[in-house]
Amino acid sequence: MKAGTRLANKNMVACITGSILLSACGGMDPFDGWPDAIAEGVTCGLTNCTESSVLSPGEIATNFIITQNNSGIRIDAGLGKSLNLITVVRLSDSDKLTATVNGQTVPLSDSSNGERVRYSGTVSNISAQPVVSVSLQRGPDSYPASVTLPAGFDIIAPAGTVNLGRSAGKLRVQFSRSMSGSFYVSMVANCQRSDGTGFTDNTDINPKQDPDAYRIDTADLDAILNERSKARNNNNPNTALVTRCGIDLIWTNSVKGNVSSKLNKYSEIRGLRTVSQRIEYDARG
C-alpha cells in the first residue's frame, strides 16, 4: 500500500483568494483539489477570469476529476492558466469539453450557476475499471486526457460504525485490496466542546501504515479536532476542548492519467475511488 497526502480544500481556497504564493500553500500540486476549491465559492468575483479563446492550448491547464458510483461515472472539470493559481479560465463558445467512456460521448456543461468556471457530466457505466477520456475541443482539433479508474474497494475491518475512544490509542482500517497511486483520508466532523458549544468542519488527516492496515492514532485525531475547533472559534486560545464528535471518514484512492502534450504541462486528470466510514469519537473515553 502507498499512502498519499492532499492539500485540504479550505487551504486551497485561502491560497487562491488571498493570492498567496505556492510555497505558502505547502508546496503541493497547485491543481490538486482545484475543482473542490471552485465548488467552495471561488468565482470570477474573487479571482481573475479569462476566456479560453484568447489562450493557446499550451497555456491552458486542465484539471479533470473522474469518480464512479453505482449509478455511473461523473466527470468534473476546471481550467486554469498554467501555474497561475488566481486565474480561472472560462470556456468560450468556440471551445468545448467532452467526455468519452467505452464509445459513449457526452458534452460537459456548466455546473457553476452561469459562472463558466466548473463543468460536469455523467455517463451510465458500471464496468470494473472503465477508461475515461476527456477532451478540450477547438474547431477540428482535440486535446485529450485519459485515465483508467482504480478498482473499487471496501473496508473489511472494522465493519459498520466504529465507537472510538481517545484511550483506544489507534484506529486500524483494513481494505479489500492494496492501493496504487495516492491514498488519503478526509473527514467531516460534527463536534461538541466541553462548554456545550459545537462546530462542524471538514479537513484531511494523514493515515499511517502498518504492514496490513492503515492507522490513525487517536492522539493525532484529537489534536486535529481541537486545532479545527480553535480555528472555527476565531482562533480563540481559550476555546474549550472537544469532547465528542460524529465523524465521516472518506478514504480515497487517486490515480493520475495521461494528458495531451499540447496542453499546459500542469494539466492533469485523476480517477478516484472512495469508501466512507462512520466514527463516533469520544475524547473522554
Tab-separated table of N, CA and C in Angstrom, residues 106-223:
chain	number	residue	atom	x	y	z
A	106	VAL	N	-20.325	12.357	-24.164
A	106	VAL	CA	-21.282	13.337	-23.643
A	106	VAL	C	-20.584	14.690	-23.521
A	107	PRO	N	-21.306	15.786	-23.733
A	107	PRO	CA	-20.715	17.121	-23.506
A	107	PRO	C	-20.690	17.417	-22.019
A	108	LEU	N	-19.699	18.182	-21.581
A	108	LEU	CA	-19.665	18.671	-20.213
A	108	LEU	C	-20.289	20.056	-20.196
A	109	SER	N	-21.197	20.271	-19.275
A	109	SER	CA	-21.926	21.543	-19.231
A	109	SER	C	-21.563	22.329	-17.981
A	110	ASP	N	-21.829	23.611	-18.037
A	110	ASP	CA	-21.535	24.491	-16.908
A	110	ASP	C	-22.297	24.042	-15.665
A	111	SER	N	-21.594	23.879	-14.563
A	111	SER	CA	-22.225	23.484	-13.299
A	111	SER	C	-21.902	24.495	-12.212
A	112	SER	N	-21.689	25.744	-12.620
A	112	SER	CA	-21.318	26.795	-11.665
A	112	SER	C	-22.267	27.984	-11.757
A	113	ASN	N	-23.543	27.694	-11.995
A	113	ASN	CA	-24.580	28.736	-11.996
A	113	ASN	C	-24.263	29.886	-12.948
A	114	GLY	N	-23.787	29.533	-14.127
A	114	GLY	CA	-23.528	30.541	-15.139
A	114	GLY	C	-22.170	31.206	-15.066
A	115	GLU	N	-21.363	30.862	-14.059
A	115	GLU	CA	-20.028	31.471	-13.932
A	115	GLU	C	-19.056	30.943	-14.986
A	116	ARG	N	-19.349	29.752	-15.539
A	116	ARG	CA	-18.472	29.097	-16.514
A	116	ARG	C	-17.064	28.855	-15.958
A	117	VAL	N	-17.004	28.415	-14.700
A	117	VAL	CA	-15.714	28.095	-14.089
A	117	VAL	C	-15.631	26.626	-13.687
A	118	ARG	N	-16.748	25.917	-13.800
A	118	ARG	CA	-16.742	24.488	-13.473
A	118	ARG	C	-17.710	23.786	-14.419
A	119	TYR	N	-17.320	22.586	-14.867
A	119	TYR	CA	-18.115	21.839	-15.842
A	119	TYR	C	-18.235	20.392	-15.371
A	120	SER	N	-19.338	19.760	-15.723
A	120	SER	CA	-19.527	18.378	-15.290
A	120	SER	C	-20.418	17.632	-16.266
A	121	GLY	N	-20.385	16.318	-16.146
A	121	GLY	CA	-21.240	15.446	-16.948
A	121	GLY	C	-21.247	14.065	-16.335
A	122	THR	N	-22.227	13.258	-16.713
A	122	THR	CA	-22.322	11.884	-16.207
A	122	THR	C	-22.525	10.920	-17.362
A	123	VAL	N	-22.000	9.715	-17.166
A	123	VAL	CA	-22.133	8.644	-18.145
A	123	VAL	C	-22.566	7.394	-17.406
A	124	SER	N	-23.579	6.701	-17.920
A	124	SER	CA	-24.019	5.448	-17.299
A	124	SER	C	-23.020	4.350	-17.638
A	125	ASN	N	-22.309	3.892	-16.626
A	125	ASN	CA	-21.323	2.840	-16.831
A	125	ASN	C	-20.950	2.254	-15.480
A	126	ILE	N	-21.027	0.938	-15.351
A	126	ILE	CA	-20.706	0.288	-14.080
A	126	ILE	C	-19.618	-0.766	-14.254
A	127	SER	N	-18.823	-0.658	-15.330
A	127	SER	CA	-17.729	-1.610	-15.526
A	127	SER	C	-16.692	-1.446	-14.427
A	128	ALA	N	-15.886	-2.484	-14.209
A	128	ALA	CA	-14.997	-2.530	-13.052
A	128	ALA	C	-13.932	-1.443	-13.073
A	129	GLN	N	-13.278	-1.248	-14.201
A	129	GLN	CA	-12.233	-0.231	-14.328
A	129	GLN	C	-12.340	0.456	-15.678
A	130	PRO	N	-13.311	1.321	-15.843
A	130	PRO	CA	-13.504	1.976	-17.134
A	130	PRO	C	-12.369	2.934	-17.470
A	131	VAL	N	-12.135	3.082	-18.761
A	131	VAL	CA	-11.196	4.083	-19.268
A	131	VAL	C	-12.008	5.304	-19.681
A	132	VAL	N	-11.658	6.450	-19.131
A	132	VAL	CA	-12.400	7.685	-19.396
A	132	VAL	C	-11.479	8.669	-20.099
A	133	SER	N	-11.969	9.223	-21.194
A	133	SER	CA	-11.228	10.249	-21.922
A	133	SER	C	-12.003	11.561	-21.867
A	134	VAL	N	-11.309	12.643	-21.557
A	134	VAL	CA	-11.914	13.970	-21.547
A	134	VAL	C	-11.109	14.848	-22.508
A	135	SER	N	-11.820	15.549	-23.388
A	135	SER	CA	-11.127	16.318	-24.427
A	135	SER	C	-11.550	17.774	-24.416
A	136	LEU	N	-10.559	18.639	-24.570
A	136	LEU	CA	-10.797	20.036	-24.907
A	136	LEU	C	-10.805	20.111	-26.420
A	137	GLN	N	-11.921	20.573	-26.980
A	137	GLN	CA	-12.061	20.619	-28.432
A	137	GLN	C	-12.127	22.061	-28.906
A	138	ARG	N	-11.309	22.357	-29.899
A	138	ARG	CA	-11.283	23.697	-30.514
A	138	ARG	C	-11.340	23.503	-32.019
A	139	GLY	N	-12.517	23.797	-32.585
A	139	GLY	CA	-12.690	23.546	-34.008
A	139	GLY	C	-12.458	22.076	-34.308
A	140	PRO	N	-11.647	21.773	-35.333
A	140	PRO	CA	-11.400	20.369	-35.676
A	140	PRO	C	-10.353	19.701	-34.783
A	141	ASP	N	-9.733	20.475	-33.894
A	141	ASP	CA	-8.648	19.941	-33.075
A	141	ASP	C	-9.155	19.458	-31.722
A	142	SER	N	-8.568	18.365	-31.261
A	142	SER	CA	-8.956	17.788	-29.973
A	142	SER	C	-7.708	17.569	-29.135
A	143	TYR	N	-7.801	17.909	-27.845
A	143	TYR	CA	-6.676	17.772	-26.923
A	143	TYR	C	-7.133	16.877	-25.768
A	144	PRO	N	-6.868	15.574	-25.875
A	144	PRO	CA	-7.469	14.617	-24.940
A	144	PRO	C	-6.613	14.349	-23.705
A	145	ALA	N	-7.307	13.890	-22.675
A	145	ALA	CA	-6.680	13.346	-21.467
A	145	ALA	C	-7.447	12.074	-21.123
A	146	SER	N	-6.769	11.073	-20.615
A	146	SER	CA	-7.459	9.821	-20.314
A	146	SER	C	-6.899	9.201	-19.039
A	147	VAL	N	-7.758	8.433	-18.368
A	147	VAL	CA	-7.353	7.755	-17.149
A	147	VAL	C	-8.154	6.466	-17.011
A	148	THR	N	-7.521	5.443	-16.471
A	148	THR	CA	-8.210	4.213	-16.101
A	148	THR	C	-8.539	4.296	-14.616
A	149	LEU	N	-9.818	4.243	-14.289
A	149	LEU	CA	-10.206	4.366	-12.888
A	149	LEU	C	-9.650	3.198	-12.070
A	150	PRO	N	-9.242	3.476	-10.830
A	150	PRO	CA	-8.813	2.370	-9.967
A	150	PRO	C	-9.990	1.452	-9.666
A	151	ALA	N	-9.691	0.222	-9.314
A	151	ALA	CA	-10.736	-0.737	-8.975
A	151	ALA	C	-11.449	-0.318	-7.692
A	152	GLY	N	-12.690	-0.718	-7.568
A	152	GLY	CA	-13.420	-0.447	-6.342
A	152	GLY	C	-12.810	-1.187	-5.168
A	153	PHE	N	-13.096	-0.721	-3.968
A	153	PHE	CA	-12.592	-1.396	-2.772
A	153	PHE	C	-13.563	-1.182	-1.627
A	154	ASP	N	-13.447	-2.038	-0.612
A	154	ASP	CA	-14.314	-1.984	0.555
A	154	ASP	C	-13.482	-2.015	1.824
A	155	ILE	N	-14.085	-1.567	2.911
A	155	ILE	CA	-13.480	-1.718	4.231
A	155	ILE	C	-13.868	-3.094	4.754
A	156	ILE	N	-12.888	-3.904	5.088
A	156	ILE	CA	-13.194	-5.236	5.608
A	156	ILE	C	-13.109	-5.286	7.132
A	157	ALA	N	-12.417	-4.338	7.736
A	157	ALA	CA	-12.373	-4.264	9.205
A	157	ALA	C	-11.869	-2.878	9.609
A	158	PRO	N	-12.522	-2.268	10.605
A	158	PRO	CA	-13.692	-2.750	11.338
A	158	PRO	C	-14.973	-2.479	10.547
A	159	ALA	N	-15.957	-3.349	10.709
A	159	ALA	CA	-17.198	-3.224	9.959
A	159	ALA	C	-18.165	-2.281	10.666
A	160	GLY	N	-18.964	-1.560	9.873
A	160	GLY	CA	-20.009	-0.719	10.429
A	160	GLY	C	-19.476	0.508	11.143
A	161	THR	N	-20.374	1.125	11.937
A	161	THR	CA	-19.998	2.299	12.720
A	161	THR	C	-19.010	1.914	13.810
A	162	VAL	N	-17.982	2.738	13.966
A	162	VAL	CA	-16.933	2.458	14.944
A	162	VAL	C	-17.066	3.404	16.125
A	163	ASN	N	-17.164	2.857	17.338
A	163	ASN	CA	-17.116	3.657	18.564
A	163	ASN	C	-15.663	3.733	19.009
A	164	LEU	N	-15.113	4.928	18.982
A	164	LEU	CA	-13.678	5.115	19.205
A	164	LEU	C	-13.443	6.084	20.347
A	165	GLY	N	-12.793	5.617	21.402
A	165	GLY	CA	-12.394	6.484	22.499
A	165	GLY	C	-10.945	6.905	22.349
A	166	ARG	N	-10.614	8.049	22.905
A	166	ARG	CA	-9.233	8.523	22.805
A	166	ARG	C	-8.255	7.523	23.405
A	167	SER	N	-8.685	6.827	24.468
A	167	SER	CA	-7.803	5.876	25.137
A	167	SER	C	-7.536	4.622	24.306
A	168	ALA	N	-8.295	4.442	23.215
A	168	ALA	CA	-8.054	3.271	22.359
A	168	ALA	C	-6.675	3.328	21.718
A	169	GLY	N	-6.156	4.522	21.544
A	169	GLY	CA	-4.802	4.667	21.016
A	169	GLY	C	-4.716	4.728	19.509
A	170	LYS	N	-5.545	3.944	18.820
A	170	LYS	CA	-5.446	3.925	17.364
A	170	LYS	C	-6.688	3.299	16.742
A	171	LEU	N	-6.917	3.654	15.506
A	171	LEU	CA	-7.923	3.036	14.653
A	171	LEU	C	-7.175	2.391	13.499
A	172	ARG	N	-7.293	1.066	13.383
A	172	ARG	CA	-6.655	0.340	12.279
A	172	ARG	C	-7.730	-0.062	11.286
A	173	VAL	N	-7.513	0.268	10.015
A	173	VAL	CA	-8.506	0.011	8.976
A	173	VAL	C	-7.875	-0.858	7.893
A	174	GLN	N	-8.545	-1.962	7.591
A	174	GLN	CA	-8.080	-2.884	6.552
A	174	GLN	C	-9.031	-2.830	5.368
A	175	PHE	N	-8.463	-2.890	4.163
A	175	PHE	CA	-9.238	-2.779	2.933
A	175	PHE	C	-9.165	-4.069	2.122
A	176	SER	N	-10.064	-4.162	1.162
A	176	SER	CA	-10.189	-5.394	0.383
A	176	SER	C	-9.105	-5.554	-0.671
A	177	ARG	N	-8.318	-4.532	-0.895
A	177	ARG	CA	-7.190	-4.629	-1.837
A	177	ARG	C	-6.100	-3.662	-1.445
A	178	SER	N	-4.921	-3.849	-2.012
A	178	SER	CA	-3.827	-2.902	-1.806
A	178	SER	C	-4.055	-1.691	-2.707
A	179	MET	N	-3.342	-0.605	-2.408
A	179	MET	CA	-3.565	0.656	-3.101
A	179	MET	C	-2.352	1.042	-3.944
A	180	SER	N	-2.619	1.479	-5.176
A	180	SER	CA	-1.591	2.097	-6.007
A	180	SER	C	-1.968	3.555	-6.180
A	181	GLY	N	-1.050	4.357	-6.681
A	181	GLY	CA	-1.319	5.785	-6.778
A	181	GLY	C	-1.242	6.410	-5.399
A	182	SER	N	-2.051	7.431	-5.151
A	182	SER	CA	-2.050	8.067	-3.837
A	182	SER	C	-3.292	7.638	-3.064
A	183	PHE	N	-3.196	7.702	-1.744
A	183	PHE	CA	-4.283	7.254	-0.878
A	183	PHE	C	-4.351	8.221	0.288
A	184	TYR	N	-5.513	8.795	0.528
A	184	TYR	CA	-5.652	9.766	1.599
A	184	TYR	C	-7.032	9.647	2.215
A	185	VAL	N	-7.205	10.281	3.359
A	185	VAL	CA	-8.495	10.263	4.028
A	185	VAL	C	-8.866	11.684	4.434
A	186	SER	N	-10.081	12.072	4.118
A	186	SER	CA	-10.625	13.344	4.572
A	186	SER	C	-11.749	13.051	5.555
A	187	MET	N	-12.141	14.045	6.311
A	187	MET	CA	-13.190	13.794	7.294
A	187	MET	C	-14.102	14.998	7.432
A	188	VAL	N	-15.361	14.693	7.696
A	188	VAL	CA	-16.365	15.695	8.046
A	188	VAL	C	-16.755	15.411	9.488
A	189	ALA	N	-16.546	16.385	10.371
A	189	ALA	CA	-16.749	16.178	11.803
A	189	ALA	C	-17.792	17.148	12.346
A	190	ASN	N	-18.720	16.611	13.118
A	190	ASN	CA	-19.708	17.405	13.840
A	190	ASN	C	-19.437	17.189	15.324
A	191	CYS	N	-18.900	18.208	16.005
A	191	CYS	CA	-18.319	18.024	17.331
A	191	CYS	C	-18.985	18.882	18.410
A	192	GLN	N	-18.862	18.400	19.635
A	192	GLN	CA	-19.262	19.146	20.819
A	192	GLN	C	-18.031	19.452	21.658
A	193	ARG	N	-18.029	20.654	22.266
A	193	ARG	CA	-16.948	21.047	23.169
A	193	ARG	C	-17.407	20.870	24.616
A	194	SER	N	-16.440	20.953	25.525
A	194	SER	CA	-16.746	20.740	26.944
A	194	SER	C	-17.634	21.827	27.531
A	195	ASP	N	-17.709	22.986	26.879
A	195	ASP	CA	-18.566	24.072	27.383
A	195	ASP	C	-19.962	24.037	26.773
A	196	GLY	N	-20.277	22.981	26.021
A	196	GLY	CA	-21.601	22.839	25.437
A	196	GLY	C	-21.752	23.405	24.047
A	197	THR	N	-20.769	24.137	23.555
A	197	THR	CA	-20.823	24.668	22.193
A	197	THR	C	-20.414	23.580	21.208
A	198	GLY	N	-20.633	23.840	19.945
A	198	GLY	CA	-20.286	22.850	18.935
A	198	GLY	C	-19.837	23.499	17.641
A	199	PHE	N	-19.386	22.680	16.712
A	199	PHE	CA	-18.954	23.163	15.404
A	199	PHE	C	-18.950	21.997	14.422
A	200	THR	N	-18.973	22.338	13.146
A	200	THR	CA	-18.835	21.367	12.062
A	200	THR	C	-17.685	21.806	11.177
A	201	ASP	N	-16.870	20.848	10.742
A	201	ASP	CA	-15.703	21.197	9.943
A	201	ASP	C	-15.345	20.020	9.049
A	202	ASN	N	-14.610	20.301	7.980
A	202	ASN	CA	-14.049	19.234	7.152
A	202	ASN	C	-12.583	19.520	6.896
A	203	THR	N	-11.779	18.474	6.935
A	203	THR	CA	-10.339	18.618	6.757
A	203	THR	C	-9.770	17.276	6.345
A	204	ASP	N	-8.481	17.209	6.154
A	204	ASP	CA	-7.790	15.958	5.823
A	204	ASP	C	-6.962	15.492	7.000
A	205	ILE	N	-6.719	14.200	7.063
A	205	ILE	CA	-5.841	13.633	8.077
A	205	ILE	C	-4.972	12.591	7.398
A	206	ASN	N	-3.691	12.622	7.670
A	206	ASN	CA	-2.768	11.694	7.020
A	206	ASN	C	-2.698	10.385	7.790
A	207	PRO	N	-3.138	9.271	7.192
A	207	PRO	CA	-3.038	7.992	7.885
A	207	PRO	C	-1.606	7.467	7.880
A	208	LYS	N	-1.299	6.642	8.860
A	208	LYS	CA	-0.019	5.955	8.903
A	208	LYS	C	-0.212	4.533	8.380
A	209	GLN	N	0.882	3.829	8.152
A	209	GLN	CA	0.791	2.488	7.599
A	209	GLN	C	1.359	1.445	8.539
A	210	ASP	N	0.574	0.418	8.773
A	210	ASP	CA	1.055	-0.817	9.360
A	210	ASP	C	1.256	-1.800	8.216
A	211	PRO	N	1.915	-2.936	8.444
A	211	PRO	CA	2.121	-3.887	7.350
A	211	PRO	C	0.826	-4.351	6.690
A	212	ASP	N	-0.270	-4.418	7.450
A	212	ASP	CA	-1.506	-4.972	6.908
A	212	ASP	C	-2.686	-4.007	6.989
A	213	ALA	N	-2.442	-2.750	7.311
A	213	ALA	CA	-3.562	-1.831	7.512
A	213	ALA	C	-3.079	-0.386	7.465
A	214	TYR	N	-4.051	0.523	7.343
A	214	TYR	CA	-3.790	1.936	7.573
A	214	TYR	C	-4.205	2.264	8.994
A	215	ARG	N	-3.523	3.233	9.590
A	215	ARG	CA	-3.733	3.517	11.014
A	215	ARG	C	-3.864	5.012	11.246
A	216	ILE	N	-4.854	5.388	12.064
A	216	ILE	CA	-4.988	6.751	12.552
A	216	ILE	C	-4.831	6.706	14.060
A	217	ASP	N	-3.817	7.370	14.591
A	217	ASP	CA	-3.604	7.416	16.032
A	217	ASP	C	-4.589	8.404	16.651
A	218	THR	N	-5.207	8.005	17.744
A	218	THR	CA	-6.217	8.870	18.356
A	218	THR	C	-5.613	10.168	18.886
A	219	ALA	N	-4.337	10.146	19.276
A	219	ALA	CA	-3.688	11.394	19.711
A	219	ALA	C	-3.623	12.390	18.557
A	220	ASP	N	-3.324	11.896	17.345
A	220	ASP	CA	-3.289	12.764	16.165
A	220	ASP	C	-4.686	13.266	15.834
A	221	LEU	N	-5.667	12.365	15.897
A	221	LEU	CA	-7.043	12.750	15.602
A	221	LEU	C	-7.525	13.813	16.573
A	222	ASP	N	-7.251	13.603	17.851
A	222	ASP	CA	-7.689	14.555	18.874
A	222	ASP	C	-7.044	15.921	18.663
A	223	ALA	N	-5.764	15.919	18.311
A	223	ALA	CA	-5.058	17.180	18.082
A	223	ALA	C	-5.648	17.933	16.891
